[in-house]
Every structure is written in C-alpha cells, then in structure tokens.
Short mmCIF file of C-alpha atoms in Angstrom, two decimals:
data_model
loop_
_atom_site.label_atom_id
_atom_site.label_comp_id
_atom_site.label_asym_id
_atom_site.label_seq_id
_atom_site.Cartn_x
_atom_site.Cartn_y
_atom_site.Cartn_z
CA UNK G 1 -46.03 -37.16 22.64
CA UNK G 2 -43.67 -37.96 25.22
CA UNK G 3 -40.78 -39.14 22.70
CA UNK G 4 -41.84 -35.54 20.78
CA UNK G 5 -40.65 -33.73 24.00
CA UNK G 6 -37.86 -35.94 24.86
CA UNK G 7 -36.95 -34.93 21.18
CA UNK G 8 -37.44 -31.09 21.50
CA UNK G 9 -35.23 -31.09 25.08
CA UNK G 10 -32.59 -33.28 23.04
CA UNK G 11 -32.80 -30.45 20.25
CA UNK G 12 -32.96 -27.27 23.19
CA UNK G 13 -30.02 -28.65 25.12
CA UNK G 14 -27.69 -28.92 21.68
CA UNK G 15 -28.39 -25.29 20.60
CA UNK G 16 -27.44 -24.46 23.82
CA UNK G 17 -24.09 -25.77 23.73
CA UNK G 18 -23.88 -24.22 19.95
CA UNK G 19 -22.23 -20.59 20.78
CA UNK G 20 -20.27 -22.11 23.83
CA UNK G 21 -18.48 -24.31 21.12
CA UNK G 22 -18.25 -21.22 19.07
CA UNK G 23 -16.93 -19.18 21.96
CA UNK G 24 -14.64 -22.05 22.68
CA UNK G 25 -13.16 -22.72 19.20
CA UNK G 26 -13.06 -18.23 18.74
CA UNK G 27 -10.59 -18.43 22.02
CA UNK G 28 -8.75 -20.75 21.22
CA UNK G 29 -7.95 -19.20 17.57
CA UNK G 30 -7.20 -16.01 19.49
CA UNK G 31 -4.74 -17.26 21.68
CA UNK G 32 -3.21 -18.66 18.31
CA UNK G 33 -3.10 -14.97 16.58
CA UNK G 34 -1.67 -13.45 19.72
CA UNK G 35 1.29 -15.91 19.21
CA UNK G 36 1.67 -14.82 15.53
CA UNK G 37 1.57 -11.25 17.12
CA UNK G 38 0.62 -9.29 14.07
CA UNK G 39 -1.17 -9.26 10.41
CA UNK G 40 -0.61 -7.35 7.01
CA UNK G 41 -3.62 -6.08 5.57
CA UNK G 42 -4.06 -4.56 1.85
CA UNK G 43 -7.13 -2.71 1.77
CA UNK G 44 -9.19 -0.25 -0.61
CA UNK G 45 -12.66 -0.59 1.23
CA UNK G 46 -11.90 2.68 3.08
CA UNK G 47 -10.34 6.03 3.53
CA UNK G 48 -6.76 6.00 5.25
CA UNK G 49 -8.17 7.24 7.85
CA UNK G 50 -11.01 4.86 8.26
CA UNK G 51 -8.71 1.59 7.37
CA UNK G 52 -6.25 2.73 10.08
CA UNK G 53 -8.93 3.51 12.76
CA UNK G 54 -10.34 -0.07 12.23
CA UNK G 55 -6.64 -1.31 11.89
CA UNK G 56 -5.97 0.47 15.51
CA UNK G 57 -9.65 -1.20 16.84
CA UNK G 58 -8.15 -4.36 16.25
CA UNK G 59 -4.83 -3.88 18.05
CA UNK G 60 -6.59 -2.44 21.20
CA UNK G 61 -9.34 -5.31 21.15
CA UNK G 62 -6.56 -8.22 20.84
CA UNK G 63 -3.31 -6.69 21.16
CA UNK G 64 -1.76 -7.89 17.71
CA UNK G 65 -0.32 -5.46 15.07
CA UNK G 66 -2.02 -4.77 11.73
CA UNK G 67 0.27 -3.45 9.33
CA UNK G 68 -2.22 -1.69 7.05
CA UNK G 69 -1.50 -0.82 3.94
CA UNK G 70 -3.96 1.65 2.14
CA UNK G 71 -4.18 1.66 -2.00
CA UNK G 72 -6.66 2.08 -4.51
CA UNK G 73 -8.05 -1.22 -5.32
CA UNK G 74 -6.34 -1.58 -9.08
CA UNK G 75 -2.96 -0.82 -7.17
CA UNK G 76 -3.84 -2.99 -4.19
CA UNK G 77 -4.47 -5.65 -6.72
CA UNK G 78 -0.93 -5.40 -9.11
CA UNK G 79 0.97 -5.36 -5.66
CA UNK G 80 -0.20 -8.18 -4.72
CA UNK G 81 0.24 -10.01 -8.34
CA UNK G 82 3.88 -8.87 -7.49
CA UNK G 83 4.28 -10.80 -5.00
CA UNK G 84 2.30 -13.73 -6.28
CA UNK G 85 5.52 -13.11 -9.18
CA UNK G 86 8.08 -13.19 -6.80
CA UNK G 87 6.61 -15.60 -4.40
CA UNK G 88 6.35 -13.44 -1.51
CA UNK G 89 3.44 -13.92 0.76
CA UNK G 90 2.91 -10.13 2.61
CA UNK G 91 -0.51 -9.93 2.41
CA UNK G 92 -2.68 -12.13 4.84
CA UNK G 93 -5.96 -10.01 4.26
CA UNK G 94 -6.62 -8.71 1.11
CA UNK G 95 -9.80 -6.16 0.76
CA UNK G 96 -10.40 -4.77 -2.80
CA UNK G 97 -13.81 -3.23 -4.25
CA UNK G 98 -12.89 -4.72 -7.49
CA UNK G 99 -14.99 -7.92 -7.36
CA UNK G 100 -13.23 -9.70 -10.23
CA UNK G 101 -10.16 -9.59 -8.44
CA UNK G 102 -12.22 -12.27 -6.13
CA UNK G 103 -13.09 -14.38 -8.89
CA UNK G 104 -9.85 -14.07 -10.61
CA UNK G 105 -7.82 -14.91 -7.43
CA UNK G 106 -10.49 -17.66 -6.54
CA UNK G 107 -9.80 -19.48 -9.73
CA UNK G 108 -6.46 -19.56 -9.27
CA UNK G 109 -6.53 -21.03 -5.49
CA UNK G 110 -5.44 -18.17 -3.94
CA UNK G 111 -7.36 -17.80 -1.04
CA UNK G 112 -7.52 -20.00 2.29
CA UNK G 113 -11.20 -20.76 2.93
CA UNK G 114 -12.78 -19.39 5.67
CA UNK G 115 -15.79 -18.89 7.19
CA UNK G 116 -16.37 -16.35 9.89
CA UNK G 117 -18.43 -17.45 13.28
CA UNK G 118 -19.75 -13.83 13.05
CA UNK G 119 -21.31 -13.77 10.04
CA UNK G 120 -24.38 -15.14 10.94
CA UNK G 121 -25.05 -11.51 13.11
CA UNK G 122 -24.37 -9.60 9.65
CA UNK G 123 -27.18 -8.19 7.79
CA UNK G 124 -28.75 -10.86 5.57
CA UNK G 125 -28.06 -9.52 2.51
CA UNK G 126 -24.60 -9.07 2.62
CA UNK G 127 -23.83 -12.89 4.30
CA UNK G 128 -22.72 -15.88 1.96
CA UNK G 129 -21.76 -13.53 -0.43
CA UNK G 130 -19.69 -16.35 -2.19
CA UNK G 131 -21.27 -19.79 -1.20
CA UNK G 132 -17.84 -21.34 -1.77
CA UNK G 133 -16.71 -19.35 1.54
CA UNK G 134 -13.31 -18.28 -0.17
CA UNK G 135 -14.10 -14.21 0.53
CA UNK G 136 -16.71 -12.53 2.45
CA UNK G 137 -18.41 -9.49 2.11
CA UNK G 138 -16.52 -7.26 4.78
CA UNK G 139 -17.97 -3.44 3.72
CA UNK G 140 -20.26 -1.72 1.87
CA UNK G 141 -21.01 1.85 0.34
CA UNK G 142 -22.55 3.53 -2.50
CA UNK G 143 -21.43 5.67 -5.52
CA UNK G 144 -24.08 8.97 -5.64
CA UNK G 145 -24.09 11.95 -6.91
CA UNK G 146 -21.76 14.58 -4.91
CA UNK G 147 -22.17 18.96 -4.88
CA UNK G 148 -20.23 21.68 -3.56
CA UNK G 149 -23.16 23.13 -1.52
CA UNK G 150 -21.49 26.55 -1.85
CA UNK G 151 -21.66 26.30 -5.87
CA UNK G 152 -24.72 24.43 -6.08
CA UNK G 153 -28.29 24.98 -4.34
CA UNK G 154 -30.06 21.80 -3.68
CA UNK G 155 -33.19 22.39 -5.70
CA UNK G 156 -30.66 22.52 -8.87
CA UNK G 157 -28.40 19.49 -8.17
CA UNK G 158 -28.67 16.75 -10.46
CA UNK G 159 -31.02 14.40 -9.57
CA UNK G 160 -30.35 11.28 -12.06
CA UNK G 161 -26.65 9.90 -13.42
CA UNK G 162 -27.97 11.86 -17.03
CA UNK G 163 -28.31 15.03 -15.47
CA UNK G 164 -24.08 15.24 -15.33
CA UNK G 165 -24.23 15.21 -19.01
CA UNK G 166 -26.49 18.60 -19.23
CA UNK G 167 -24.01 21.16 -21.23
CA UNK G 168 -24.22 23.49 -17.87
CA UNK G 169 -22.17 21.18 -16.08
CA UNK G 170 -19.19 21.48 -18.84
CA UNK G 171 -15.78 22.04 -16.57
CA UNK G 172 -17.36 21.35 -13.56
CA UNK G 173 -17.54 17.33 -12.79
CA UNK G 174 -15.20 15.11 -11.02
CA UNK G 175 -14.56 11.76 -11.18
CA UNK G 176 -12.42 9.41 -10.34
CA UNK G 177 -10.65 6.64 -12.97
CA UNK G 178 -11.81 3.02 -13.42
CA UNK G 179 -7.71 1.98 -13.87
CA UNK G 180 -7.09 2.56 -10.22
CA UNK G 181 -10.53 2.81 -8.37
CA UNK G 182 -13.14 -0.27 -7.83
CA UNK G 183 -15.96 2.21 -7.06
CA UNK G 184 -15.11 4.12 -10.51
CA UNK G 185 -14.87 0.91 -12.37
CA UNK G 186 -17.95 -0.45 -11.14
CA UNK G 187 -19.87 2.98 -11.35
CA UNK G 188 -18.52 3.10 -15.18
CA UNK G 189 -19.55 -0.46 -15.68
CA UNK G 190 -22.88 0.10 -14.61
CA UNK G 191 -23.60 3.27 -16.56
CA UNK G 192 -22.69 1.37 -19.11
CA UNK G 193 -25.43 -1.47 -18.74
CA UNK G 194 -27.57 1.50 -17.99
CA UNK G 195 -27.14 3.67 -20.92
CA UNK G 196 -24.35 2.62 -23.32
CA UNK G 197 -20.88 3.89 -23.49
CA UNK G 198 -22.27 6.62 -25.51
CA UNK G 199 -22.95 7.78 -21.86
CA UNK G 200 -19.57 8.85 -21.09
CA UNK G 201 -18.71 10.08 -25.07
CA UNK G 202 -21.06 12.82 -23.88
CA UNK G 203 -19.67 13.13 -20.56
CA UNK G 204 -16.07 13.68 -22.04
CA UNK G 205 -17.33 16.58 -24.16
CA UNK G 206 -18.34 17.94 -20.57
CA UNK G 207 -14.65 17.93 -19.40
CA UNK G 208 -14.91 16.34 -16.47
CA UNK G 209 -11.80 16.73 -14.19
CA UNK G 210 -10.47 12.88 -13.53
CA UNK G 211 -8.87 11.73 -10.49
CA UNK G 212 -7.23 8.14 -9.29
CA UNK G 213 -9.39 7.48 -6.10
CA UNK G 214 -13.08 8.10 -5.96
CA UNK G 215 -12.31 9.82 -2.91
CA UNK G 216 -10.13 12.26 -5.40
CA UNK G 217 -13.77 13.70 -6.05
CA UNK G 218 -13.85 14.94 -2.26
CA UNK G 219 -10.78 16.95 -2.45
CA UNK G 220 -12.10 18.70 -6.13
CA UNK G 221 -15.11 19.54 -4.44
CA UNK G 222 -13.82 20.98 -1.07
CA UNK G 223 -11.70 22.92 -3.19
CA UNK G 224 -14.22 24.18 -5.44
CA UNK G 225 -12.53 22.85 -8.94
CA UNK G 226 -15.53 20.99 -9.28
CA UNK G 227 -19.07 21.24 -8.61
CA UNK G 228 -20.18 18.21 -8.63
CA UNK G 229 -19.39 14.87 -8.79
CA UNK G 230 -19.91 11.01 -9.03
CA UNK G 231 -18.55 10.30 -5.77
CA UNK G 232 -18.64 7.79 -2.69
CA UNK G 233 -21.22 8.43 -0.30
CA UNK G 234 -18.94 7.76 2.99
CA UNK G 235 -16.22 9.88 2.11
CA UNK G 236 -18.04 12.40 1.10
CA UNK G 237 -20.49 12.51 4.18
CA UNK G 238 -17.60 12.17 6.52
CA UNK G 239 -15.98 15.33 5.12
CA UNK G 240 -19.75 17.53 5.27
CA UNK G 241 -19.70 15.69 8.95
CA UNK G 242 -16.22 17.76 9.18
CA UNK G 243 -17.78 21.10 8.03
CA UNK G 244 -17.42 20.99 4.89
CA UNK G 245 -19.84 22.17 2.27
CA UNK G 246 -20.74 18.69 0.50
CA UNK G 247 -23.99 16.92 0.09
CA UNK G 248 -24.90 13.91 -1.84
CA UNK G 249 -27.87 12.92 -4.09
CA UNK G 250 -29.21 9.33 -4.20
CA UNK G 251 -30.02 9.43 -7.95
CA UNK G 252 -33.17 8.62 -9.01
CA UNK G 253 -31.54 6.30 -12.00
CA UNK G 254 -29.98 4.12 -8.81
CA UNK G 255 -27.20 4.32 -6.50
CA UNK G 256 -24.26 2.10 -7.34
CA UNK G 257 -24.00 -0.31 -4.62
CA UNK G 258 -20.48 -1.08 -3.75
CA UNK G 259 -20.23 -4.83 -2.23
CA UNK G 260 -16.27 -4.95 -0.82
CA UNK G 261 -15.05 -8.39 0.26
CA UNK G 262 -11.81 -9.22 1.91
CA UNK G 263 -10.07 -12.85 1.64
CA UNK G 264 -7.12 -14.89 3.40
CA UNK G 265 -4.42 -15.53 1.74
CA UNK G 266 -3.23 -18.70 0.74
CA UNK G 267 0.03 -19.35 2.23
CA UNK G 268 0.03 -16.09 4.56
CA UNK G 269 2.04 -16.27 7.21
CA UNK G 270 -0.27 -15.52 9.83
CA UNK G 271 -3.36 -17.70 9.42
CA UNK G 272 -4.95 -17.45 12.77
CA UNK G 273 -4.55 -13.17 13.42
CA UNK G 274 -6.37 -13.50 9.17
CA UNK G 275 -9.05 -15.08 10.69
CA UNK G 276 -9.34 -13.20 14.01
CA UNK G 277 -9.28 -10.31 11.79
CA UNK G 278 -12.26 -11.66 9.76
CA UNK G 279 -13.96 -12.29 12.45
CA UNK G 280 -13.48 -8.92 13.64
CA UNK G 281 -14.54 -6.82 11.04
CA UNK G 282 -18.03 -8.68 11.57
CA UNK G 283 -18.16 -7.09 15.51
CA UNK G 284 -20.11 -4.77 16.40
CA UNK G 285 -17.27 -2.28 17.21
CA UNK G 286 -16.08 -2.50 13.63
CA UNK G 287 -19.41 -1.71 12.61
CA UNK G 288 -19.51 1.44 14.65
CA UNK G 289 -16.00 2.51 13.29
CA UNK G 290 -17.25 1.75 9.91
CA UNK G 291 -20.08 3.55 10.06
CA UNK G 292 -17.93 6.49 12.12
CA UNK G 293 -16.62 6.94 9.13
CA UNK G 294 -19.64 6.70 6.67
CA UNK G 295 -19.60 3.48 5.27
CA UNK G 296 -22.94 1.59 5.90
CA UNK G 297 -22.79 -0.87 8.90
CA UNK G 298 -22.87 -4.58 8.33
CA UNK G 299 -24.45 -5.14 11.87
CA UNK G 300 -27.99 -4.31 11.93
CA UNK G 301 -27.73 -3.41 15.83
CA UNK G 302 -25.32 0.04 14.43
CA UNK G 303 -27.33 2.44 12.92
CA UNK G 304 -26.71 4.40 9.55
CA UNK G 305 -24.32 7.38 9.21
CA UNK G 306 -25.91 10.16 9.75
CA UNK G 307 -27.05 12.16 7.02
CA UNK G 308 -27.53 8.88 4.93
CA UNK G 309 -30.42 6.71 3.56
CA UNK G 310 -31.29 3.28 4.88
CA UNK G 311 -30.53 1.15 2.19
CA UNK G 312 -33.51 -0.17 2.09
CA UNK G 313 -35.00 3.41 1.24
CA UNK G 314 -32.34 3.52 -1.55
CA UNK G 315 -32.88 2.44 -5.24
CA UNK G 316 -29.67 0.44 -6.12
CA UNK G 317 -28.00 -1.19 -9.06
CA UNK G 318 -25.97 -3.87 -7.98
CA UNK G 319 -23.76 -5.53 -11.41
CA UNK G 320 -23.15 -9.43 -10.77
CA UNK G 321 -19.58 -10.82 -9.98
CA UNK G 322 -19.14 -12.05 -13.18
CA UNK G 323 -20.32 -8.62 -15.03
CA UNK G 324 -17.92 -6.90 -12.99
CA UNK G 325 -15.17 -9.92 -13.80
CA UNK G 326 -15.48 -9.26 -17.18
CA UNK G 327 -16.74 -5.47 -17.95
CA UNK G 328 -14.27 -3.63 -15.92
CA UNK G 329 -11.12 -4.60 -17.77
CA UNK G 330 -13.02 -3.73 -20.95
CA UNK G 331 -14.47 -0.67 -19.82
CA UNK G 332 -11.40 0.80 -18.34
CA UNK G 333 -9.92 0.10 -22.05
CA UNK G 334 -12.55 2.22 -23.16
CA UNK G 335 -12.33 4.90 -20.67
CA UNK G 336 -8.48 5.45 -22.04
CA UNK G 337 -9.80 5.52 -25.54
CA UNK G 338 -12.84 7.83 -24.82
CA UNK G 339 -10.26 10.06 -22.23
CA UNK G 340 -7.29 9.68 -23.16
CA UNK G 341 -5.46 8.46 -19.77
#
C-alpha cells in the first residue's frame, strides 16, 4: 500500500509538470515566430471577411503578420501546385475544404508534421483527424438547405435535398460549382452516394443558377435571383445575422458536414509563426471569431452561432477522405457533362 501511494504521488507530481513543459516549449516557439515576423496563409475555410478577422486575431495576440490570401479551395489548391512547379515556397499554412487535396499532398511529402499542444482542448470529434499528424482539422461547417425568407414562407421550404428537384423550384435554385468550391464538391459527392447522379440530371432540368463559391448562393439569394439554395450554413447565417432575409433548413436527408483541415508546408519559410498559427486557431479566441462568423466552434467552452443547431442535434453525412480523394475529381467531370461548365 505504501509503494501504491509512493506510486500515485510519483504519477500526481509528473502531470503536474505536464502543461508547464507545454507552456515552456509554446514560449519558446513563440519567441521563434516573432523572429520570423510574419506567415502566408492560403485559405478557403472561410469568408474574406472571417479569414481576415482571424488573420488580424493573430497579429494582435502575437504581433506577427499573416498575409492571408482568400480563394476557393480548387483555386487555393492549383496556386499552390504552381508553386510546387516553380519551386516557390509562399504558402506556410495551407487550409482547403477539399480533403483530397490532404491526401494528395500527404502522399507526396508535402507537409511538415505537426502536432498542435492545443488540440487536446478541441472537441473530440474533430481531434486526430489524420493519425499520421501531417494536417489537422482546423474548421468546420455544414452544407443545408438556404431560402430567401421574402420569397419563401417557412412551412413551404424544402425540407429534404429531393425537395430542390420538385418542378416548382424550376429557375429558382442556386448553387455553387464543384470545380472551384470544396463545400460544392463534397455536397455533389455526397448526393451522389445518396441518390445517384441521376440526382442532379433532374436538378439541371430545374435550371439552377451556378456560381464559383458556395458562398455565391448568399449573394443570389439576397438578391432575390434565387429562392433557394444548397448553401453553407455560416455564411448564410452571418448574412440573416446582418438583416438579411435568409434562413436555412437542416434537411431531413442529412446535412453535409464540412471537415476543413489546414497543414504546414514543407519547406515554408516560416516554420515556427506555421505552428504558432496552428496552435492558434485551436484557442479559444479563434473559436469565438469562428463562430462570430458562423462557422461551428472547435472549442467546446464557445457556444454555437446563434440561430444554428448543435451538431449533435443535427443528422449529418460525413463522406470518408478517401471517397472525397477519389469522387470529387470524377464528379466535377460529371457536373461539366450534366451542366455544361
């Protein structure tokens, strides 16, 4: 009995010491980025808005520059094959919402891996996303159904992803495309799996009006081209939250879920303001901003946006890495032939 205790103040004392090291080894790698003085960061997780408000959060919290530079993730994605090409290394963080861009870039050793000492005050389901640690799960958000609440009452908005094919809704859907978006190509993908491309054969007969960005589907809708939409549930609460006359449905068929990852680039020329940054997209003040601007909050101290579900009152389809590796190039090939852009 008296080694057991002797055993269990051994254990107490070391997992006291645990986040002192952490502190310890977290200041001295941000003494390191302050030296490097700033970071470029390609992102798609976010509006422009939202990736330059968290871009600005990070400068005030450390004092070191991020350079961000806001795309669509397909765009995002051939930049930075360009300067894979010409062996340029501008990107330290790279965020897409296409997850087989991760997989792609993984195989190829592009990434640096790293770990984050925050992760472990993430939600649970969105830590050790990839269990080689070469990208991390860094935001989060869902693809719904959207409405102009002006043109639509809420007793006759669709309720499930089939609903958009009804002949009533012919002229009046938005979307965005697969070839630039990772929301759009994951949301096609998955109505896919769901229901078979025949799915969107009918849904071109319905004319929908087709966009680049998912958050394209906002701007239809606030304009009243469009009455409804397959659209992002962040963007298009944050505009409502702005007056606007949007709603979104959580369709009974499941919500898309939309994991986003980011990754350090191999080579980049400011490793330690990367990792900082990693690490600081897991704080709790980039959880607020994130969830400011209606994405759902990786801490589980920050509550949801308001005017959205708990995920866990949320019926979700989530595709795999690898079906998303594989289906969206094929699917966006099939989007041109079905849509003809």
């Amino acid at each position: 009995m008296k080694r057991l205790g002797s055993l269990v103040l051994a254990m107490a004392v070391a997992l006291a010491f645990l986040p002192l090291a952490a502190r310890a080894d977290l200041n001295a790698l941000t003494e390191a980025a302050k030296k490097e003085g700033e970071l470029t960061w390609y992102v798609a997780h976010y509006t422009s808005e939202g990736a330059e408000d968290l871009g600005r959060g990070f400068t005030e919290m450390y004092g070191i520059k991020v350079n961000v530079v806001r795309t669509t993730a397909q765009v995002a994605y051939q930049r930075l094959l360009q300067d894979i090409k010409n062996n340029q290394t501008n990107c330290d963080v790279f965020s897409s919402t296409d997850l087989g861009h991760y997989a792609r870039l993984k195989a190829e050793g592009r990434f640096d891996k790293y770990v984050p000492e925050n992760m472990s005050k993430i939600s649970p389901v969105f830590q050790n996303f990839d269990p080689d640690g070469y990208f991390q799960t860094t935001a989060a958000g869902m693809v719904v159904i959207t409405y102009n609440t002006n043109k639509v009452k809420a007793e006759d908005a669709p309720k499930k992803w089939e609903d958009l094919l009804d002949i009533k809704w012919k002229g009046k859907v938005s979307t965005g495309h697969p070839g630039f978006s990772g929301y759009v190509g994951t949301w096609v993908l998955s109505m896919k799996k769901l229901y078979g491309w025949q799915y969107f054969d009918k849904l071109e007969k319905n004319k929908p009006q087709i966009g680049r960005s998912i958050n394209d589907t906002v701007t239809a809708l606030n304009a009243g081209e469009r009455q409804v939409a397959a659209g992002s549930d962040g963007s298009t609460l944050f505009s409502a939250s702005r007056g606007n006359p949007l709603a979104v449905v959580y369709p009974s068929d499941g919500a898309v879920l939309i994991i986003s990852p980011s990754a350090i680039m191999k080579g980049t020329k400011h490793p330690n303001a990367a990792k900082l940054f990693m690490e600081y997209l897991y704080t709790i003040e980039a959880a607020k901003i994130s969830a400011k601007h209606f994405l759902i909050p990786l801490r589980p101290e920050v509550p949801s946006p308001p005017g959205a579900k708990p995920i866990s009152e949320i019926k979700v389809i989530r595709p795999t890495v690898t079906e998303v590796e594989k289906g969206i190039p094929e699917v966006i090939e099939q989007w041109r032939d079905t849509f003809g852009n």
